[in-house]
Backbone as a printed PyTorch tensor [residue, N CA C, xyz], in Angstrom:
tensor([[[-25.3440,  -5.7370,  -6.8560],
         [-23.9170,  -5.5470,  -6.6820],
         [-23.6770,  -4.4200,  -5.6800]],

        [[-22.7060,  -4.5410,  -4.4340],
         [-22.5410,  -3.6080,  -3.8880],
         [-21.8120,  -2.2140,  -4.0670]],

        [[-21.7700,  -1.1730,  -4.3770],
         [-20.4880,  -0.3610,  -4.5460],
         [-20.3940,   0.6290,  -3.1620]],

        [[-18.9470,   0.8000,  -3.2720],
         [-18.2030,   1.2650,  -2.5240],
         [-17.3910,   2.3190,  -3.2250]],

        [[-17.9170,   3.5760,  -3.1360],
         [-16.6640,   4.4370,  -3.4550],
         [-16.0060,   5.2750,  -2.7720]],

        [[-14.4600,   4.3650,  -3.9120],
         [-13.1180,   4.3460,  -3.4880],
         [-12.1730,   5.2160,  -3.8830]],

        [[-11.1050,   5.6960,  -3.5920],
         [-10.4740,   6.5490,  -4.3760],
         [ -9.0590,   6.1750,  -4.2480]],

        [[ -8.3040,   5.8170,  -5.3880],
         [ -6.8950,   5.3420,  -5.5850],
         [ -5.7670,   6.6690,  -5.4240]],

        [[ -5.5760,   7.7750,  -5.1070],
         [ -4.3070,   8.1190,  -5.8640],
         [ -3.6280,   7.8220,  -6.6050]],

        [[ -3.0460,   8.4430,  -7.3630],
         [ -1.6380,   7.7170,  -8.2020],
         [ -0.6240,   8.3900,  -8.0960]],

        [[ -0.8790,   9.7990,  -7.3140],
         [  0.6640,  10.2580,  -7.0970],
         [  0.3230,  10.3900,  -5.4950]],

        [[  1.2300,  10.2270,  -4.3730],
         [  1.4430,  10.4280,  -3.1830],
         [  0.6960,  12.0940,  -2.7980]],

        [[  1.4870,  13.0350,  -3.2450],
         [  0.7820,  14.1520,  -3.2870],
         [ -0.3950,  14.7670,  -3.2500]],

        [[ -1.0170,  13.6080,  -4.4050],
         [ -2.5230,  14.2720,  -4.5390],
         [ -3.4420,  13.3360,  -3.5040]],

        [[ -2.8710,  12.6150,  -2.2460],
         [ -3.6410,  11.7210,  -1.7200],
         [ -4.2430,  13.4320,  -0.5980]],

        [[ -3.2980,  14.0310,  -0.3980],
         [ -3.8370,  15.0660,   0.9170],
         [ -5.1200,  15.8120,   0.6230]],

        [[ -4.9700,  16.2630,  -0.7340],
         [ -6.4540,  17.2430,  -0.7900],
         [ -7.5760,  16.3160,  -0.5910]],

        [[ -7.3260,  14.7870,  -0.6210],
         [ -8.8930,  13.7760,  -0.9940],
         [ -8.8690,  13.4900,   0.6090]],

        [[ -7.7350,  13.1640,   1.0900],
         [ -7.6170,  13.4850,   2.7120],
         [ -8.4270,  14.5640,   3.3170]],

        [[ -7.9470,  15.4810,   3.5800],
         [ -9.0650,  16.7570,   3.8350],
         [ -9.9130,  16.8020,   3.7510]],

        [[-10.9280,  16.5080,   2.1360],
         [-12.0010,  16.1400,   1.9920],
         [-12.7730,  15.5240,   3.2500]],

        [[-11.9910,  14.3690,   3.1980],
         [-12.8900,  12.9910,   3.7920],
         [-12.9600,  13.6440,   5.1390]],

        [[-11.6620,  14.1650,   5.5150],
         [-12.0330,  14.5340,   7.3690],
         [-13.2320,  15.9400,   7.2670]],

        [[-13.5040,  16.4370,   6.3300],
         [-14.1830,  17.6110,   6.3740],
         [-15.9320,  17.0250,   6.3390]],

        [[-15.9220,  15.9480,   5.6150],
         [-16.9500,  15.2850,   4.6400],
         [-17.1690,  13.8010,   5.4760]],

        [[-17.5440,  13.2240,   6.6260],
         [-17.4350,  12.2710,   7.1080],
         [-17.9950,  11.4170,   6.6110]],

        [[-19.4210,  11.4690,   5.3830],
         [-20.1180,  10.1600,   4.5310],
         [-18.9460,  10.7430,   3.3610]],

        [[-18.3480,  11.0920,   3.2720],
         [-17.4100,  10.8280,   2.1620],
         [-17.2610,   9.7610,   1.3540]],

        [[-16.3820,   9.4070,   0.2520],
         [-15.8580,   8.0310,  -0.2410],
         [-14.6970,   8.1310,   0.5290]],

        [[-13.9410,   6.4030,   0.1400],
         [-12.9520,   6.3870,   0.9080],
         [-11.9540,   6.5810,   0.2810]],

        [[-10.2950,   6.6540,   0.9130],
         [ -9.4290,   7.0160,   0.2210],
         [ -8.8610,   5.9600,   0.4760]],

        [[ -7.2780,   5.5400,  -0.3260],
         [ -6.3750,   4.5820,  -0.2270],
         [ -5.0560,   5.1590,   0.5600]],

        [[ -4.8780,   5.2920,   1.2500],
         [ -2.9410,   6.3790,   1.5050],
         [ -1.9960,   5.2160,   0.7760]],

        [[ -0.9570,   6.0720,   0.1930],
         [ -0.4700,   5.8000,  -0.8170],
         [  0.8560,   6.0320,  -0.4840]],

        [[  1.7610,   5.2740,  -0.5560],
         [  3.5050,   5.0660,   0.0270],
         [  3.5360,   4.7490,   1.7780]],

        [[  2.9510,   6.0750,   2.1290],
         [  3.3000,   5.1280,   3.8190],
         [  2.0770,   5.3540,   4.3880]],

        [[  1.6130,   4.8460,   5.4840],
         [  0.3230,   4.2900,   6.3700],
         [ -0.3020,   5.4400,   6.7180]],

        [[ -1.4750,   6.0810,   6.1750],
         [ -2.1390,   7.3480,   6.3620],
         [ -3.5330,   7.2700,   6.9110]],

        [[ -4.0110,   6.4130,   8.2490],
         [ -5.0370,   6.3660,   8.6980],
         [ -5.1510,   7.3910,   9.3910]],

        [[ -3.9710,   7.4650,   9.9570],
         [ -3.8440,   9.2050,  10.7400],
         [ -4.9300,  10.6180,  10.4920]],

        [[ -4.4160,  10.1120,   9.3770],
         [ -4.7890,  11.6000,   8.7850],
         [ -6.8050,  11.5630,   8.0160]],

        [[ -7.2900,  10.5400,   8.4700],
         [ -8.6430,  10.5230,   8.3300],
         [ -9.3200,   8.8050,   8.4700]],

        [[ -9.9670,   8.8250,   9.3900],
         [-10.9390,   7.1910,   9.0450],
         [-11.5940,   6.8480,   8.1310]],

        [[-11.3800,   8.2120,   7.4490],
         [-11.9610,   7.1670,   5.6780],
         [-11.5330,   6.5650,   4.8530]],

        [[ -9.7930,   5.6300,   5.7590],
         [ -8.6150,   5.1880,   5.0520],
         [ -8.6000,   4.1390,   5.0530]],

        [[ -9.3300,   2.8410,   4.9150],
         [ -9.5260,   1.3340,   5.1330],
         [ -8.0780,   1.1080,   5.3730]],

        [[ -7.1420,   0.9230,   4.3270],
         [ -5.9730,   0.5470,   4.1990],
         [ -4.9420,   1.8280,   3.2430]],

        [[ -3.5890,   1.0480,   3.5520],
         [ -2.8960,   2.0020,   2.4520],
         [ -1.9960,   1.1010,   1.8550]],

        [[ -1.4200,   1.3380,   0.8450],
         [ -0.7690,   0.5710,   0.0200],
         [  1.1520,   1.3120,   0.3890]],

        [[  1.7930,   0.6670,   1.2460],
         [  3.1500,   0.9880,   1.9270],
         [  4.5950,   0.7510,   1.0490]],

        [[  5.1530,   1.4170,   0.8640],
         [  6.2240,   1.0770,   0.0920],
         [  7.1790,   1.1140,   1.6560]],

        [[  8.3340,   0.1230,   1.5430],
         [  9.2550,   0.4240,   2.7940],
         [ 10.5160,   0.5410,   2.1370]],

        [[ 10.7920,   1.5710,   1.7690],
         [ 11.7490,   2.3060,   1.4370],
         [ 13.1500,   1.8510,   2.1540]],

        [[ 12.7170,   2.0200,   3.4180],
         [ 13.6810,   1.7460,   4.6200],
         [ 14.2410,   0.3040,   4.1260]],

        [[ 13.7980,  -0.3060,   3.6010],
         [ 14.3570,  -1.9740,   3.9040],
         [ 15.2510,  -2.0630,   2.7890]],

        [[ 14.8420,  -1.1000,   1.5200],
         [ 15.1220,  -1.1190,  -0.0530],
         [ 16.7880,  -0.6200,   0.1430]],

        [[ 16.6180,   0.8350,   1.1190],
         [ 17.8060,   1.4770,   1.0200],
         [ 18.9580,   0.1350,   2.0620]],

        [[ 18.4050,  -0.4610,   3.3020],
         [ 19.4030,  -1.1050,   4.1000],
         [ 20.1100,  -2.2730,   2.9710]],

        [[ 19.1270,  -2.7140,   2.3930],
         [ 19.1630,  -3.9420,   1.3800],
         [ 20.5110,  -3.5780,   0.5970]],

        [[ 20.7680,  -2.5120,  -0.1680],
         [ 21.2140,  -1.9980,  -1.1710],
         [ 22.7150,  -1.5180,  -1.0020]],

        [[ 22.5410,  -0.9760,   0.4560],
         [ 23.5640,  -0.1500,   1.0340],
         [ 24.4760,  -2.0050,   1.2970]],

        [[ 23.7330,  -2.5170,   2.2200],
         [ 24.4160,  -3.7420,   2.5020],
         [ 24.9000,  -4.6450,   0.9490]],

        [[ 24.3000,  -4.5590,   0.2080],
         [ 24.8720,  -5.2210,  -0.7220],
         [ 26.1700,  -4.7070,  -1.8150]],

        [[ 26.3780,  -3.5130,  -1.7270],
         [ 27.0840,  -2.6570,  -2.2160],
         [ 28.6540,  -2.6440,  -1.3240]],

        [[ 28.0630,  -2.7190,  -0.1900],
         [ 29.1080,  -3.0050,   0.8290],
         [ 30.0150,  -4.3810,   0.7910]],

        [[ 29.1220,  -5.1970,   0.2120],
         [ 29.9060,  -6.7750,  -0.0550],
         [ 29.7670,  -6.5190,  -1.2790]],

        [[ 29.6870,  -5.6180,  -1.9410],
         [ 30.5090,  -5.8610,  -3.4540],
         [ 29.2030,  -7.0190,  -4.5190]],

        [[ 28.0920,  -6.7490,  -4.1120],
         [ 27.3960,  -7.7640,  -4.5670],
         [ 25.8710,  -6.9060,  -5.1080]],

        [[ 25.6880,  -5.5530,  -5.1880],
         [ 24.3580,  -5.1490,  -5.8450],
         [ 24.2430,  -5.2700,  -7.0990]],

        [[ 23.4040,  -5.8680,  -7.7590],
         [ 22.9570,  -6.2940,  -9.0590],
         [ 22.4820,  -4.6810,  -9.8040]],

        [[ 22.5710,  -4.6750, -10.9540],
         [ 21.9500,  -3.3840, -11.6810],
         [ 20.5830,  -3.6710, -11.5460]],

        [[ 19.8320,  -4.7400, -11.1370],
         [ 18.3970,  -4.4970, -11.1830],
         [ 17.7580,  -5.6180, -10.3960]],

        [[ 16.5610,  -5.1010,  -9.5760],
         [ 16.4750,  -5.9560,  -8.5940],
         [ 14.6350,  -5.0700,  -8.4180]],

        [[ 13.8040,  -5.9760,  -7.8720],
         [ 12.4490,  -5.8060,  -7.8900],
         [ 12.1480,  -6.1020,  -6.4110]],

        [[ 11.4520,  -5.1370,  -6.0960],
         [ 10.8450,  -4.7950,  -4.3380],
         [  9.4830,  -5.0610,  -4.5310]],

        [[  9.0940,  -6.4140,  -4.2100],
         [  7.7390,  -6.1030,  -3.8460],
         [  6.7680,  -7.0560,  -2.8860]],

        [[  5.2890,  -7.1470,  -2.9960],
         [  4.9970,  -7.9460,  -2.2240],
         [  5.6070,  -9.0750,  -1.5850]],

        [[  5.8010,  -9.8840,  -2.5700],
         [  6.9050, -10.7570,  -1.9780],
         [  7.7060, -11.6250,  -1.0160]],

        [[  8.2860, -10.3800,  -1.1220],
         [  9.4990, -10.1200,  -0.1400],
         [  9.2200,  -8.7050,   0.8340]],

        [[  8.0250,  -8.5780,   0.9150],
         [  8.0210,  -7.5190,   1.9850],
         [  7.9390,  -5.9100,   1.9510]],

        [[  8.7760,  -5.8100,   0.8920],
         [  8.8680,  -4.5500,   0.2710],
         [  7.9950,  -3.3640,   0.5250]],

        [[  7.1560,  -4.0510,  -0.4530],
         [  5.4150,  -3.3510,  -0.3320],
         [  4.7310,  -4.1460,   0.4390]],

        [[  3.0770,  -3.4920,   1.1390],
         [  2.4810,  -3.9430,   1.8360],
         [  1.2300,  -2.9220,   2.0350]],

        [[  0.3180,  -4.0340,   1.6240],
         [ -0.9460,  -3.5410,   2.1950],
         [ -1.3500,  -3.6210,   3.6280]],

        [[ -1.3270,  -2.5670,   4.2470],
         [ -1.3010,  -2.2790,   5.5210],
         [ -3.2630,  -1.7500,   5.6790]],

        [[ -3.6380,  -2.6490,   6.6020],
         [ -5.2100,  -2.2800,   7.2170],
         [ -5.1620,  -1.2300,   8.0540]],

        [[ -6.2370,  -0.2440,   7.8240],
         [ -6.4760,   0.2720,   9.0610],
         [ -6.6790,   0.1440,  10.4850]],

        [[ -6.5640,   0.1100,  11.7820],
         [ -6.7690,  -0.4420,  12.6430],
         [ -8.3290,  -0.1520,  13.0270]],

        [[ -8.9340,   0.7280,  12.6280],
         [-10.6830,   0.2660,  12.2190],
         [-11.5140,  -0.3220,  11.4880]],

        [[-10.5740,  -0.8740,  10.6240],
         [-11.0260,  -2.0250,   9.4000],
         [-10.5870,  -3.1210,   9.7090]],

        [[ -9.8650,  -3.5860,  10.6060],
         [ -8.9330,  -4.9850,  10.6260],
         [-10.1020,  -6.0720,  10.6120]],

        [[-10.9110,  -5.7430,  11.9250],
         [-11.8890,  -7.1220,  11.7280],
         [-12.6600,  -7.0240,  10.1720]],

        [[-13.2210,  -5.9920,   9.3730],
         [-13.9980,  -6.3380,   8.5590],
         [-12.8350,  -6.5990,   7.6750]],

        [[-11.4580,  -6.0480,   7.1200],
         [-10.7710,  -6.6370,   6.3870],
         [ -9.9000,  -7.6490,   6.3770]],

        [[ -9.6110,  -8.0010,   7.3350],
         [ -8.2840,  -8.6280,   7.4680],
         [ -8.3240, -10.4400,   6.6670]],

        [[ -9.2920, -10.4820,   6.7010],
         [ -9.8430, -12.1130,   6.0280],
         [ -9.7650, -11.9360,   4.5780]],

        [[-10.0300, -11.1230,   4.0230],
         [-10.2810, -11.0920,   2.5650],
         [ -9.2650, -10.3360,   2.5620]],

        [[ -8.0930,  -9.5370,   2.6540],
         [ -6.6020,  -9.2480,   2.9180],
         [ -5.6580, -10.6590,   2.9890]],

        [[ -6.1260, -11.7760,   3.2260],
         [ -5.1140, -12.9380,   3.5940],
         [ -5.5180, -13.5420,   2.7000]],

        [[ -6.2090, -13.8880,   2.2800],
         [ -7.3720, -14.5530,   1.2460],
         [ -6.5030, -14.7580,  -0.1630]],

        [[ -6.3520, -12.8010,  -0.4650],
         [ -6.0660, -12.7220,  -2.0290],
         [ -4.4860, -12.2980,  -2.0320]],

        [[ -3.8290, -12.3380,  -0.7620],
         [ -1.9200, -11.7960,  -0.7300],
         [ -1.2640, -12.3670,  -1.7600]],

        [[ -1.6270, -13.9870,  -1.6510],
         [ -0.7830, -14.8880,  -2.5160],
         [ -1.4160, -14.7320,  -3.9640]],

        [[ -2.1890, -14.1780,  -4.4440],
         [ -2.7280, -13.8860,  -5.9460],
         [ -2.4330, -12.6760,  -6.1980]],

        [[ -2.2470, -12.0080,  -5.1610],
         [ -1.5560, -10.5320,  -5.8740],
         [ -0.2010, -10.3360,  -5.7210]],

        [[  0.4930, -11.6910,  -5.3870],
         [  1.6130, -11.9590,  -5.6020],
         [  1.9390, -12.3230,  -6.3310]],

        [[  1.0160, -13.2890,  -7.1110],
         [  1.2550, -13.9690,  -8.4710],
         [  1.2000, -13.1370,  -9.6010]],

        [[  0.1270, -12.0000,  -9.2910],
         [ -0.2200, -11.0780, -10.2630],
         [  1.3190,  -9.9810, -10.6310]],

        [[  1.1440,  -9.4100,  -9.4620],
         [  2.7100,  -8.7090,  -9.7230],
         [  3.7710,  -9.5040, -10.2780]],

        [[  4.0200, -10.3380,  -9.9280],
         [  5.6090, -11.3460, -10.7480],
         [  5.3660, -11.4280, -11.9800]],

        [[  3.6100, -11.8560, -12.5330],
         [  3.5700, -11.6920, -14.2350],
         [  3.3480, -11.1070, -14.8420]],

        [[  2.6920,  -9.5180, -13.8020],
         [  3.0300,  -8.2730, -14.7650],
         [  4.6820,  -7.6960, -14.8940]],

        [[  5.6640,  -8.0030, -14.0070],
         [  6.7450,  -7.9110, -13.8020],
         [  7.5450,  -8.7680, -15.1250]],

        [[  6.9160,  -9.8170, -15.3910],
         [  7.6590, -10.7110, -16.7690],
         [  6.7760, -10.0940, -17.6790]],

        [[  5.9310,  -9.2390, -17.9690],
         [  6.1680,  -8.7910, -19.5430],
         [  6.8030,  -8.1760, -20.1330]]])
C-alpha cells in the first residue's frame, strides 16, 4: 500500500504554521490549503479545498433584492460553491483521478447533507 503523508487542517488558521513548515522542510508531508487556493504559499500544496464566498454573498444579495432568499440554502460542490482546486504542479499527476471521483463526492455530500 502506498502512503502519502497528508495533512488536512480543520481550521483555516492553523493551515499557516504547517505552511511554513513545509517551505522550511522541503521532504516534508503535504498540506491541503483550506478556504482559498494556497499553492502560493508552498509546493507542498497538491490541491486546496476553495470555498467561493464571492458567489455565496452575490447569490444572496441578488436574491434578497427580488424578495426571494430562502432561510436556508446549501453551497456546495454542486453548484460550484466549493471546489477542489489542483495545484498547477500537480495538474498532470492529479487532474484524472480529480474528474474521476467529482461526481461521487457529490453524491457523498447531498447524503451527508440529508441526515
Amino acid at each position: 500500500m502506498l502512503g502519502v503523508n497528508l495533512i488536512l487542517p480543520y481550521c483555516g488558521k492553523a493551515v499557516h504554521g504547517l505552511l511554513l513548515y513545509n517551505r522550511e522542510n522541503t521532504d516534508s508531508y503535504y498540506t491541503v490549503g483550506t478556504d482559498v487556493d494556497m499553492q502560493a504559499y508552498s509546493d507542498r500544496v497538491p490541491f486546496s479545498i476553495v470555498k467561493h464566498i464571492d458567489k455565496v454573498i452575490e447569490k444572496c444579495v441578488d436574491q434578497s433584492l427580488e424578495g426571494s432568499l430562502p432561510n436556508h440554502q446549501d453551497f456546495g460542490l454542486k453548484d460550484g460553491y466549493t471546489e477542489l482546486l489542483i495545484s498547477k504542479d500537480y495538474e498532470e499527476e492529479l487532474s484524472e483521478a480529480v474528474k474521476n471521483i467529482h461526481q461521487t463526492a457529490i453524491e457523498k455530500e447531498e447524503a451527508y447533507e440529508k441526515q
